Every structure is written in C-alpha cells, then in structure tokens.
Short mmCIF file of C-alpha atoms in Angstrom, two decimals:
data_model
loop_
_atom_site.label_atom_id
_atom_site.label_comp_id
_atom_site.label_asym_id
_atom_site.label_seq_id
_atom_site.Cartn_x
_atom_site.Cartn_y
_atom_site.Cartn_z
CA UNK A 112 0.00 0.00 0.00
CA UNK A 113 1.07 3.53 -0.71
CA UNK A 114 0.84 6.33 1.87
CA UNK A 115 -2.02 7.79 -0.20
CA UNK A 116 -3.98 4.52 0.06
CA UNK A 117 -3.37 4.32 3.80
CA UNK A 118 -4.60 7.90 4.15
CA UNK A 119 -7.66 7.02 2.09
CA UNK A 120 -8.58 4.17 4.43
CA UNK A 121 -8.04 6.45 7.43
CA UNK A 122 -10.16 9.21 5.90
CA UNK A 123 -13.04 7.02 4.66
CA UNK A 124 -13.01 4.31 7.34
CA UNK A 125 -12.62 0.62 6.59
CA UNK A 126 -16.26 -0.06 5.68
CA UNK A 127 -16.57 2.83 3.22
CA UNK A 128 -13.16 2.08 1.74
CA UNK A 129 -14.09 -1.56 1.13
CA UNK A 130 -17.40 -0.50 -0.43
CA UNK A 131 -15.51 1.85 -2.76
CA UNK A 132 -13.10 -0.95 -3.67
CA UNK A 133 -15.95 -3.35 -4.47
CA UNK A 134 -17.76 -0.72 -6.55
CA UNK A 135 -14.89 -0.50 -9.04
CA UNK A 136 -15.49 -2.36 -12.28
CA UNK A 137 -13.36 -5.30 -13.33
CA UNK A 138 -11.30 -4.96 -16.50
CA UNK A 139 -9.80 -7.29 -19.08
CA UNK A 140 -6.31 -6.25 -18.04
CA UNK A 141 -4.75 -9.70 -18.50
CA UNK A 142 -6.16 -10.38 -21.97
CA UNK A 143 -5.39 -6.80 -23.03
CA UNK A 144 -1.78 -7.24 -21.93
CA UNK A 145 -1.34 -10.56 -23.77
CA UNK A 146 -3.04 -9.14 -26.86
CA UNK A 147 -0.68 -6.15 -26.80
CA UNK A 148 2.20 -8.64 -27.14
CA UNK A 149 0.45 -10.63 -29.88
CA UNK A 150 -0.17 -7.40 -31.80
CA UNK A 151 3.58 -6.96 -32.16
CA UNK A 152 3.71 -9.74 -34.72
CA UNK A 153 4.14 -13.48 -35.27
CA UNK A 154 7.31 -13.68 -33.20
CA UNK A 155 5.25 -12.75 -30.13
CA UNK A 156 2.51 -15.32 -30.74
CA UNK A 157 2.57 -19.03 -29.80
CA UNK A 158 5.51 -20.83 -31.45
CA UNK A 159 7.25 -17.49 -32.01
CA UNK A 160 10.70 -16.87 -30.53
CA UNK A 161 9.47 -13.91 -28.42
CA UNK A 162 6.39 -15.71 -27.06
CA UNK A 163 6.20 -16.16 -23.28
CA UNK A 164 3.72 -17.81 -20.96
CA UNK A 165 4.99 -15.53 -18.16
CA UNK A 166 3.11 -12.42 -19.25
CA UNK A 167 0.10 -13.02 -16.96
CA UNK A 168 2.37 -13.49 -13.93
CA UNK A 169 4.21 -10.27 -14.78
CA UNK A 170 0.86 -8.50 -15.22
CA UNK A 171 -0.28 -9.83 -11.82
CA UNK A 172 2.62 -8.19 -9.99
CA UNK A 173 2.14 -4.95 -11.92
CA UNK A 174 -1.60 -4.95 -11.13
CA UNK A 175 -1.15 -5.67 -7.44
CA UNK A 176 1.45 -2.94 -7.13
CA UNK A 177 -0.20 -0.21 -9.20
CA UNK A 178 -3.93 -0.72 -9.85
CA UNK A 179 -6.50 1.23 -7.82
CA UNK A 180 -8.42 -1.98 -6.92
CA UNK A 181 -6.03 -3.97 -4.68
CA UNK A 182 -8.88 -5.78 -2.91
CA UNK A 183 -10.27 -7.20 -6.16
CA UNK A 184 -6.78 -8.28 -7.21
CA UNK A 185 -6.22 -10.10 -3.92
CA UNK A 186 -9.66 -11.74 -3.83
CA UNK A 187 -9.15 -13.00 -7.40
CA UNK A 188 -5.75 -14.35 -6.37
CA UNK A 189 -7.36 -16.16 -3.40
CA UNK A 190 -10.02 -17.60 -5.73
CA UNK A 191 -7.24 -18.84 -8.02
CA UNK A 192 -5.79 -20.77 -5.09
CA UNK A 193 -9.08 -22.76 -5.03
CA UNK A 194 -10.21 -22.64 -8.69
CA UNK A 195 -6.67 -23.31 -9.82
CA UNK A 196 -5.32 -23.83 -13.30
CA UNK A 197 -1.58 -24.08 -13.83
CA UNK A 198 0.69 -23.30 -16.72
CA UNK A 199 3.41 -25.54 -15.30
CA UNK A 200 2.08 -28.81 -16.70
CA UNK A 201 2.77 -27.73 -20.26
CA UNK A 202 -0.69 -28.21 -21.73
CA UNK A 203 -1.52 -24.52 -21.20
CA UNK A 204 1.85 -23.24 -22.46
CA UNK A 205 0.59 -22.35 -25.97
CA UNK A 206 -2.68 -20.96 -24.55
CA UNK A 207 -1.50 -17.88 -22.66
CA UNK A 208 -4.44 -15.84 -23.93
CA UNK A 209 -6.91 -18.44 -22.60
CA UNK A 210 -5.09 -18.39 -19.26
CA UNK A 211 -5.21 -14.58 -19.21
CA UNK A 212 -8.94 -14.71 -19.94
CA UNK A 213 -9.38 -17.08 -16.99
CA UNK A 214 -7.62 -14.68 -14.63
CA UNK A 215 -9.78 -11.82 -15.94
CA UNK A 216 -12.88 -13.93 -15.21
CA UNK A 217 -11.78 -14.49 -11.61
CA UNK A 218 -11.36 -10.73 -11.27
CA UNK A 219 -14.76 -10.14 -12.88
CA UNK A 220 -16.59 -12.46 -10.47
CA UNK A 221 -14.48 -11.75 -7.38
CA UNK A 222 -17.33 -9.94 -5.61
CA UNK A 223 -20.24 -11.53 -7.43
CA UNK A 224 -22.57 -14.48 -7.21
CA UNK A 225 -20.90 -17.85 -6.56
CA UNK A 226 -23.14 -19.58 -9.11
CA UNK A 227 -21.98 -17.16 -11.82
CA UNK A 228 -18.35 -17.67 -10.82
CA UNK A 229 -18.74 -21.45 -10.98
CA UNK A 230 -20.29 -21.25 -14.46
CA UNK A 231 -17.50 -18.99 -15.71
CA UNK A 232 -14.91 -21.43 -14.34
CA UNK A 233 -16.66 -24.42 -15.93
CA UNK A 234 -16.91 -22.73 -19.34
CA UNK A 235 -13.34 -21.43 -19.35
CA UNK A 236 -11.15 -22.99 -22.06
CA UNK A 237 -8.20 -22.79 -19.66
CA UNK A 238 -10.04 -24.88 -17.07
CA UNK A 239 -11.33 -27.17 -19.82
CA UNK A 240 -7.77 -27.90 -20.89
CA UNK A 241 -6.36 -28.11 -17.36
CA UNK A 242 -8.98 -30.48 -15.91
CA UNK A 243 -9.59 -32.28 -19.20
CA UNK A 244 -13.32 -31.67 -19.73
CA UNK A 245 -12.73 -29.85 -23.01
CA UNK A 246 -13.68 -32.28 -25.80
CA UNK A 247 -14.86 -34.74 -23.14
CA UNK A 248 -16.74 -37.43 -25.04
CA UNK A 249 -20.07 -38.92 -24.05
CA UNK A 250 -20.37 -42.46 -22.76
CA UNK A 251 -20.36 -45.16 -25.43
CA UNK A 252 -20.97 -48.70 -24.10
CA UNK A 253 -20.09 -50.20 -27.50
CA UNK A 254 -16.59 -48.76 -27.24
CA UNK A 255 -16.32 -49.16 -23.48
CA UNK A 256 -15.87 -45.39 -23.23
CA UNK A 257 -16.85 -43.43 -20.11
CA UNK A 258 -16.71 -39.64 -19.76
CA UNK A 259 -13.60 -38.19 -18.14
CA UNK A 260 -14.39 -37.64 -14.45
CA UNK A 261 -11.59 -35.24 -13.58
CA UNK A 262 -13.54 -31.97 -13.63
CA UNK A 263 -16.70 -33.52 -12.15
CA UNK A 264 -14.71 -34.80 -9.18
CA UNK A 265 -12.93 -31.47 -8.63
CA UNK A 266 -16.11 -29.40 -8.92
CA UNK A 267 -17.70 -31.43 -6.13
CA UNK A 268 -14.76 -32.19 -3.87
CA UNK A 269 -12.65 -29.04 -4.20
CA UNK A 270 -14.74 -26.24 -5.68
CA UNK A 271 -18.05 -26.70 -3.85
CA UNK A 272 -19.27 -29.19 -1.23
CA UNK A 273 -15.98 -30.82 -0.19
CA UNK A 274 -15.29 -34.41 0.82
CA UNK A 275 -17.30 -34.69 4.05
CA UNK A 276 -20.48 -33.16 5.41
CA UNK A 277 -19.93 -30.23 7.76
CA UNK A 278 -22.06 -28.79 10.51
CA UNK A 279 -23.18 -25.18 10.14
CA UNK A 280 -20.45 -24.02 12.55
CA UNK A 281 -17.68 -25.84 10.64
CA UNK A 282 -16.74 -29.19 12.22
CA UNK A 283 -17.48 -32.45 10.38
CA UNK A 284 -20.91 -34.01 10.75
CA UNK A 285 -20.52 -37.51 12.25
CA UNK A 286 -22.67 -40.61 11.98
CA UNK A 287 -23.81 -42.78 14.92
CA UNK A 288 -20.39 -44.49 15.07
CA UNK A 289 -18.45 -41.18 15.14
CA UNK A 290 -17.31 -41.43 11.50
CA UNK A 291 -17.41 -38.61 8.98
CA UNK A 292 -20.14 -38.71 6.34
CA UNK A 293 -19.11 -38.48 2.68
CA UNK A 294 -20.81 -35.73 0.68
CA UNK A 295 -20.91 -37.79 -2.49
CA UNK A 296 -20.27 -41.24 -3.91
CA UNK A 297 -18.35 -42.39 -6.95
CA UNK A 298 -21.74 -42.90 -8.63
CA UNK A 299 -22.43 -39.16 -8.10
CA UNK A 300 -19.14 -38.27 -9.75
CA UNK A 301 -19.83 -40.59 -12.69
CA UNK A 302 -23.30 -39.06 -13.14
CA UNK A 303 -21.97 -35.49 -13.02
CA UNK A 304 -19.21 -36.36 -15.51
CA UNK A 305 -21.91 -37.06 -18.09
CA UNK A 306 -22.98 -33.40 -17.89
CA UNK A 307 -19.52 -32.12 -18.80
CA UNK A 308 -19.30 -33.61 -22.28
CA UNK A 309 -19.44 -32.14 -25.76
CA UNK A 310 -17.78 -28.79 -25.01
CA UNK A 311 -14.97 -27.41 -27.12
CA UNK A 312 -13.59 -24.10 -28.40
CA UNK A 313 -16.72 -23.33 -30.42
#
C-alpha cells in the first residue's frame, strides 16, 4: 500500500473504503496485456521466438502494485488458489491468452454471485484444458468409453461441497459411530461427468 492509500482508508473508514473498492469495475487487463504482445507480430505469438507464458504473472505483480483496486486483485488471487489452473504442466503453455482470460474472469466475479463464478470457471477454455473436460466425449458402451471424471470430481470435492459433510459451525458431521459422512459417492461423480461432455472451443 502507498501512503495515499493508507490515508484514504483512514479518511473514509474501513467499511466505506471496502465499499468503494468493491464498486470498481473489473477490467480485461490480463487479456489486453497478452493481446498487446500478440499485436507486435508473429514472433510474439505461440511458437514465435518472443512468445512467453509468463506475461500473466508479470501483469499480476504490476496490477497488485499499481492498480487502484487492490482488494479485487487479492480476492481474485485467493479464488485462483481454489479454482486453480496451472501453466506448469505444459498443456496450457501455448494458450497464454486463454489463461489470461481465466484470470480476468476471476477478477470479474471476485465480488459476485458464486453460481456465476462457478459457471465462468466451468466454461473457461483454460479450465477445460487443465482439468480435461474440453472435448470430453459422451459415454459409449459399445466402445467401453466413459466420460472423463476429472472436472466432475474437482467441482464437487474441491470447488463446492468438499469431501465430508460439515455442521453449520464448521466441524465435520458424524454418523452414529463417530465417523465422517461423505458428501458424495463415486456414482455421483460418474453421473456429473456425463454433464460435462461435448464442449470445445466453439
């Protein structure tokens, strides 16, 4: 924080300052930054010798240090720790613009409705590549093919309801024998996987 920002919090009070932070509109700063590199020519695009998958990370540090909406930037970063996609595995390396679009979406929905955030995450090409539900094919008993369950499992176990039932005040809900109660079964995951089929770039 700069001295001016600290003075602003002191002058407005924490509640008013947070309200002002949340009232600021999200931008497409990450996609705009990647596109500004692409606009420099083929060498800056995927497979070019000036292309880099590090541009979004560089933009993150610039945004956190200089943008007037530090709360949105930090909430989006926290959301990314849960709704995580990674460029380290290699499959997102040539898709830096898709990754940038994903980060912009987390910023867009940082203060919004959880249902809208979850839909944006599910429809993101970056997430589709990372958790393998892009081009996920429907079940075909004749071929012995089942839909990929990766995203369905993560959406239930990591992104939403978790592994075990919880009481309203946080601790696990226990059965009559003192054991935790699973929130879902493998059959639930298999059923949900059938929903996440047929999506691709179009």
